Tab-separated table of C-alpha atoms in Angstrom:
chain	number	residue	atom	x	y	z
A	1	MET	CA	63.788	153.031	309.207
A	2	LYS	CA	67.453	153.947	309.521
A	3	VAL	CA	68.837	155.693	306.461
A	4	LEU	CA	72.121	154.262	305.226
A	5	LYS	CA	74.884	156.844	304.844
A	6	PHE	CA	76.634	155.576	301.741
A	7	HIS	CA	79.426	158.116	301.984
A	8	ASP	CA	80.533	156.447	305.223
A	9	TYR	CA	81.083	153.158	303.376
A	10	ILE	CA	82.334	154.143	299.917
A	11	HIS	CA	86.106	154.148	299.461
A	12	ILE	CA	87.547	155.046	296.067
A	13	HIS	CA	91.049	153.922	295.147
A	14	PRO	CA	93.336	156.849	294.179
A	15	LEU	CA	94.179	155.196	290.835
A	16	PHE	CA	90.483	155.422	289.965
A	17	PHE	CA	90.830	159.194	289.618
A	18	LEU	CA	93.850	158.688	287.384
A	19	LEU	CA	91.711	156.528	285.102
A	20	ALA	CA	88.968	159.170	285.140
A	21	LEU	CA	91.463	161.869	284.161
A	22	SER	CA	92.812	159.675	281.386
A	23	ALA	CA	89.278	159.105	280.076
A	24	LEU	CA	88.616	162.848	280.136
A	25	LEU	CA	91.798	163.674	278.241
A	26	THR	CA	91.207	160.975	275.598
A	27	GLY	CA	87.572	161.879	275.005
A	28	ALA	CA	86.242	158.646	276.493
A	29	ILE	CA	84.605	160.239	279.520
A	30	TYR	CA	81.087	159.102	278.612
A	31	GLU	CA	82.206	155.487	278.181
A	32	PHE	CA	84.009	155.786	281.520
A	33	ILE	CA	80.834	157.011	283.240
A	34	VAL	CA	78.895	154.080	281.764
A	35	LEU	CA	81.538	151.610	282.974
A	36	PHE	CA	81.713	153.158	286.441
A	37	SER	CA	77.904	153.180	286.756
A	38	ILE	CA	77.640	149.464	285.963
A	39	VAL	CA	80.434	148.598	288.414
A	40	PHE	CA	78.832	150.762	291.094
A	41	VAL	CA	75.392	149.148	290.648
A	42	HIS	CA	77.003	145.676	290.784
A	43	GLU	CA	78.733	146.427	294.087
A	44	LEU	CA	75.646	148.192	295.416
A	45	GLY	CA	73.747	144.927	294.942
A	46	HIS	CA	76.256	143.118	297.168
A	47	PHE	CA	76.196	145.941	299.694
A	48	LEU	CA	72.422	146.217	300.068
A	49	MET	CA	71.958	142.447	300.357
A	50	ALA	CA	74.694	142.250	303.000
A	51	LYS	CA	73.077	145.080	304.975
A	52	ARG	CA	69.700	143.357	304.640
A	53	PHE	CA	71.143	140.380	306.509
A	54	GLU	CA	72.811	142.782	308.961
A	55	TRP	CA	76.346	141.855	307.996
A	56	ARG	CA	79.110	143.998	309.422
A	57	VAL	CA	80.265	145.760	306.260
A	58	GLU	CA	83.514	147.676	306.560
A	59	LYS	CA	83.437	149.465	303.234
A	60	MET	CA	82.500	149.339	299.574
A	61	GLU	CA	85.669	149.796	297.552
A	62	ILE	CA	85.845	151.104	293.997
A	63	TRP	CA	89.067	150.041	292.311
A	64	LEU	CA	90.660	150.853	289.011
A	65	PHE	CA	88.591	148.333	287.021
A	66	GLY	CA	86.071	147.031	289.541
A	67	GLY	CA	85.096	146.998	293.177
A	68	ALA	CA	84.398	144.943	296.284
A	69	VAL	CA	82.274	144.948	299.408
A	70	VAL	CA	84.662	144.311	302.299
A	71	SER	CA	83.192	142.252	305.137
A	72	GLU	CA	84.646	139.726	307.568
A	73	GLU	CA	81.424	137.710	307.517
A	74	HIS	CA	81.669	136.022	304.117
A	75	ASN	CA	82.707	132.710	305.689
A	76	THR	CA	80.787	132.947	308.930
A	77	ARG	CA	77.191	133.136	307.793
A	78	PRO	CA	74.567	130.565	306.750
A	79	PHE	CA	74.965	129.116	303.255
A	80	ARG	CA	71.776	130.783	301.996
A	81	GLU	CA	72.905	134.243	303.115
A	82	GLN	CA	76.338	133.835	301.569
A	83	MET	CA	74.894	132.716	298.248
A	84	MET	CA	72.360	135.562	298.145
A	85	VAL	CA	74.954	138.230	298.970
A	86	VAL	CA	77.313	136.951	296.266
A	87	MET	CA	74.574	136.530	293.630
A	88	ALA	CA	73.120	139.973	294.370
A	89	GLY	CA	75.944	141.512	292.309
A	90	PRO	CA	75.582	139.460	289.095
A	91	PHE	CA	71.786	139.746	289.357
A	92	GLN	CA	72.034	143.509	288.778
A	93	HIS	CA	73.252	142.887	285.229
A	94	LEU	CA	69.940	141.262	284.368
A	95	TRP	CA	67.808	144.330	285.026
A	96	ILE	CA	70.513	146.566	283.526
A	97	PHE	CA	70.251	144.508	280.324
A	98	VAL	CA	66.443	144.823	280.333
A	99	LEU	CA	66.755	148.585	280.906
A	100	LEU	CA	69.212	148.962	278.026
A	101	MET	CA	66.956	146.931	275.717
A	102	THR	CA	64.021	149.178	276.655
A	103	ILE	CA	66.002	152.355	275.980
A	104	GLN	CA	67.226	150.976	272.669
A	105	SER	CA	63.653	150.164	271.614
A	106	ILE	CA	62.737	153.806	272.269
A	107	ILE	CA	65.685	155.761	270.865
A	108	GLY	CA	67.226	153.186	268.553
A	109	VAL	CA	70.883	152.209	268.176
A	110	HIS	CA	73.433	154.502	269.836
A	111	PRO	CA	77.211	154.148	270.383
A	112	LEU	CA	76.855	154.655	274.158
A	113	LEU	CA	74.200	151.944	274.319
A	114	ASP	CA	76.513	149.606	272.428
A	115	ALA	CA	79.257	150.389	274.954
A	116	ALA	CA	76.849	149.800	277.854
A	117	PHE	CA	75.767	146.428	276.438
A	118	PHE	CA	79.414	145.450	276.005
A	119	TYR	CA	80.548	146.530	279.489
A	120	ASN	CA	77.501	144.981	281.150
A	121	GLY	CA	78.173	141.618	279.532
A	122	VAL	CA	81.929	141.682	280.091
A	123	ILE	CA	81.650	142.614	283.776
A	124	PHE	CA	79.045	139.890	284.341
A	125	LEU	CA	81.073	137.168	282.603
A	126	PHE	CA	84.332	138.287	284.198
A	127	ASN	CA	82.866	138.198	287.701
A	128	MET	CA	81.510	134.688	287.182
A	129	LEU	CA	84.958	133.246	286.454
A	130	PRO	CA	86.037	130.654	289.089
A	131	VAL	CA	88.794	132.962	290.310
A	132	TRP	CA	89.246	134.267	293.846
A	133	PRO	CA	88.056	136.837	294.975
A	134	LEU	CA	85.589	137.244	292.091
A	135	ASP	CA	81.963	136.217	292.605
A	136	GLY	CA	82.539	132.992	290.678
A	137	GLY	CA	85.462	132.084	292.934
A	138	LYS	CA	83.391	132.656	296.070
A	139	LEU	CA	80.485	130.642	294.670
A	140	LEU	CA	82.898	127.791	293.923
A	141	PHE	CA	84.177	127.905	297.503
A	142	TYR	CA	80.675	127.938	298.998
A	143	LEU	CA	79.585	124.998	296.827
A	144	LEU	CA	82.704	122.997	297.720
A	145	ASN	CA	81.828	123.652	301.353
A	146	ARG	CA	78.660	121.606	300.911
A	147	PHE	CA	80.677	118.477	300.172
A	148	PHE	CA	84.110	118.873	301.747
A	149	ALA	CA	85.647	120.145	304.966
A	150	PHE	CA	86.071	123.913	305.250
A	151	ARG	CA	89.874	123.668	305.218
A	152	MET	CA	89.962	121.469	302.123
A	153	SER	CA	87.313	123.554	300.343
A	154	LEU	CA	89.385	126.711	300.742
A	155	ALA	CA	92.577	125.017	299.545
A	156	VAL	CA	90.833	123.466	296.511
A	157	ALA	CA	89.076	126.730	295.582
A	158	LEU	CA	92.350	128.688	295.679
A	159	SER	CA	94.216	125.962	293.770
A	160	LEU	CA	91.575	125.894	291.033
A	161	SER	CA	91.632	129.689	290.936
A	162	LEU	CA	95.397	129.777	290.338
A	163	LEU	CA	95.137	126.967	287.780
A	164	PHE	CA	92.425	128.795	285.851
A	165	MET	CA	94.457	132.007	285.814
A	166	ALA	CA	97.491	130.113	284.546
A	167	ILE	CA	95.442	128.601	281.700
A	168	ALA	CA	93.840	131.965	280.877
A	169	GLY	CA	97.264	133.636	280.950
A	170	CYS	CA	98.687	131.104	278.483
A	171	TRP	CA	95.671	131.583	276.214
A	172	MET	CA	96.084	135.368	276.199
A	173	PHE	CA	99.854	135.147	275.725
A	174	THR	CA	99.746	132.724	272.798
A	175	GLY	CA	96.975	134.711	271.106
A	176	GLY	CA	98.609	138.090	271.611
A	177	ARG	CA	95.642	139.265	273.697
A	178	TRP	CA	97.632	140.953	276.454
A	179	THR	CA	96.621	144.557	277.066
A	180	LEU	CA	97.530	146.965	279.843
A	181	ALA	CA	94.140	146.382	281.471
A	182	ALA	CA	94.571	142.601	281.264
A	183	ILE	CA	98.058	142.811	282.793
A	184	LEU	CA	96.877	145.003	285.682
A	185	LEU	CA	93.856	142.794	286.388
A	186	THR	CA	95.930	139.625	286.253
A	187	ALA	CA	98.536	141.090	288.593
A	188	PHE	CA	95.833	142.160	291.041
A	189	LEU	CA	94.172	138.727	291.034
A	190	ILE	CA	97.481	136.900	291.469
A	191	ILE	CA	98.366	139.100	294.449
A	192	GLU	CA	94.920	138.533	296.002
A	193	ASN	CA	95.243	134.756	295.590
A	194	ILE	CA	98.718	134.701	297.094
A	195	LEU	CA	97.578	136.802	300.050
A	196	GLU	CA	94.517	134.597	300.598
A	197	TRP	CA	96.707	131.494	300.454
A	198	LYS	CA	99.036	132.954	303.076
A	199	ARG	CA	96.154	133.762	305.407
A	200	LYS	CA	94.477	130.348	305.098
A	201	SER	CA	95.351	129.567	308.717
A	202	TYR	CA	93.813	132.835	309.889
A	203	THR	CA	90.655	132.194	307.850
A	204	MET	CA	90.398	128.678	309.291
A	205	MET	CA	90.913	129.927	312.844
A	206	ARG	CA	88.248	132.599	312.407
A	207	TYR	CA	85.826	130.004	311.090
A	208	LEU	CA	86.511	127.642	314.013
A	209	LEU	CA	85.865	130.498	316.435
A	210	TYR	CA	82.573	131.188	314.669
A	211	CYS	CA	81.602	127.489	314.951
A	212	THR	CA	82.405	127.494	318.667
A	213	TYR	CA	79.493	129.813	319.412
A	214	GLN	CA	77.257	128.832	316.510
A	215	ASP	CA	74.042	126.915	317.163
A	216	ARG	CA	74.968	123.669	315.389
A	217	GLU	CA	72.164	121.590	316.939
A	218	THR	CA	70.096	121.844	313.768
A	219	LEU	CA	72.879	120.525	311.530
A	220	LYS	CA	72.897	116.932	310.343
A	221	THR	CA	74.923	114.786	312.749
A	222	LYS	CA	77.619	112.454	311.469
A	223	TYR	CA	79.399	109.964	313.712
A	224	VAL	CA	83.094	109.589	312.992
A	225	ASN	CA	85.436	106.959	314.380
A	226	VAL	CA	88.646	108.462	315.739
A	227	HIS	CA	91.537	107.079	317.769
A	228	LYS	CA	91.424	108.043	321.411
A	229	GLU	CA	94.921	109.578	321.160
A	230	THR	CA	93.884	111.997	318.393
A	231	LEU	CA	94.539	115.631	319.257
A	232	VAL	CA	91.748	118.205	319.379
A	233	ARG	CA	93.493	120.382	316.791
A	234	ASP	CA	93.604	117.458	314.355
A	235	VAL	CA	89.929	116.519	314.526
A	236	LEU	CA	88.935	120.150	314.011
A	237	LYS	CA	90.813	120.255	310.692
A	238	ASN	CA	87.914	118.287	309.200
A	239	ILE	CA	85.096	120.519	310.419
A	240	HIS	CA	82.255	120.969	307.893
A	241	SER	CA	79.902	123.884	307.415
A	242	ASN	CA	76.774	121.765	306.899
A	243	ARG	CA	77.144	118.976	309.421
A	244	ARG	CA	77.988	118.374	313.040
A	245	HIS	CA	80.480	115.703	313.975
A	246	LYS	CA	80.373	113.428	316.966
A	247	TYR	CA	83.544	111.450	317.472
A	248	VAL	CA	83.307	107.818	318.533
A	249	LEU	CA	86.527	106.846	320.285
A	250	LYS	CA	88.001	103.566	319.114
A	251	HIS	CA	89.831	101.103	321.371
A	252	THR	CA	87.835	102.080	324.447
A	253	ASN	CA	85.506	99.916	326.492
A	254	PRO	CA	82.808	101.033	326.819
A	255	PHE	CA	82.643	103.317	323.787
A	256	TYR	CA	82.679	107.052	324.302
A	257	ILE	CA	81.359	109.884	322.178
A	258	VAL	CA	82.946	113.315	322.132
A	259	ASP	CA	80.915	116.161	320.674
A	260	GLU	CA	82.519	118.523	318.183
A	261	GLN	CA	81.446	121.502	320.292
A	262	GLU	CA	83.421	120.120	323.238
A	263	CYS	CA	86.520	119.997	321.060
A	264	LEU	CA	85.945	123.573	319.949
A	265	ARG	CA	85.545	124.801	323.509
A	266	ALA	CA	88.658	122.919	324.587
A	267	PHE	CA	90.550	124.574	321.745
A	268	PHE	CA	89.433	128.164	322.370
A	269	GLU	CA	88.140	128.481	325.923
A	270	GLN	CA	90.585	126.105	327.609
A	271	LYS	CA	93.359	126.917	325.112
A	272	LYS	CA	94.373	123.257	324.859
A	273	PRO	CA	94.851	122.439	321.155
A	274	HIS	CA	97.136	119.522	322.068
A	275	LEU	CA	94.545	117.932	324.333
A	276	ARG	CA	93.680	114.346	323.394
A	277	VAL	CA	90.029	113.686	322.668
A	278	ARG	CA	89.966	110.941	325.295
A	279	ASP	CA	90.713	113.580	327.954
A	280	ILE	CA	87.629	115.623	327.130
A	281	ALA	CA	84.564	115.068	329.273
A	282	GLU	CA	83.031	111.969	327.713
A	283	THR	CA	79.643	110.327	327.492
A	284	ALA	CA	79.642	106.540	327.660
A	285	ILE	CA	77.425	104.444	325.385
């Protein structure tokens, strides 16, 4: 069995060391170690599950107040794999809680244990918020994908993420709950959402390329009526992750069916996004 070399994947943000130095100087080094350990175990859960499914993982980042497993395969894998990789992080907090309860039953109440309980709960709840790119935001996106087109699911998930942050920001502002940590986290999440919104087209294109060479024969087939003059690029805007479309051309005699895979190949291999579906090789019915 190949041994994973974690040092090849772990990347620590420079500001992390600044936080560590601050904790050392203020006498909060033990609380910092507890916080870092919980964050590391959370991200390790994502990492190990992704490697189990042989995802191409670029790195495991440790930020100022959290971390992330960076991989380009979050949107190009089966639904089950995506859900398991995302849930592998929050799941770690369950056994951490059981471990802390066991230690407390042995040694009794201790300030560090209280801090560990607090950080474990806060990190779990924070990550489950429906905000991109937190685990809750990704889960929301994956679940939306089961009901709506990929393009719409991404737009809705990001819109709800920004809306939730706006509501949370108003709540913290009116209640005087703003702290330096809250400001930094909010700024980071806003930047991430803006960047993800700007690269929606890239994300969509990458997903379409994945679908072009994906085995979609096992997906549920849905027949969709489209006008024969519809462009290939337009029909592909409604591609779904859990179904395969076959387009029935209207106003033709006899009727013709164009497979979604043919549209994808015309888009990428023939490089003809403006091709009309009626001009694709057709099968008469």
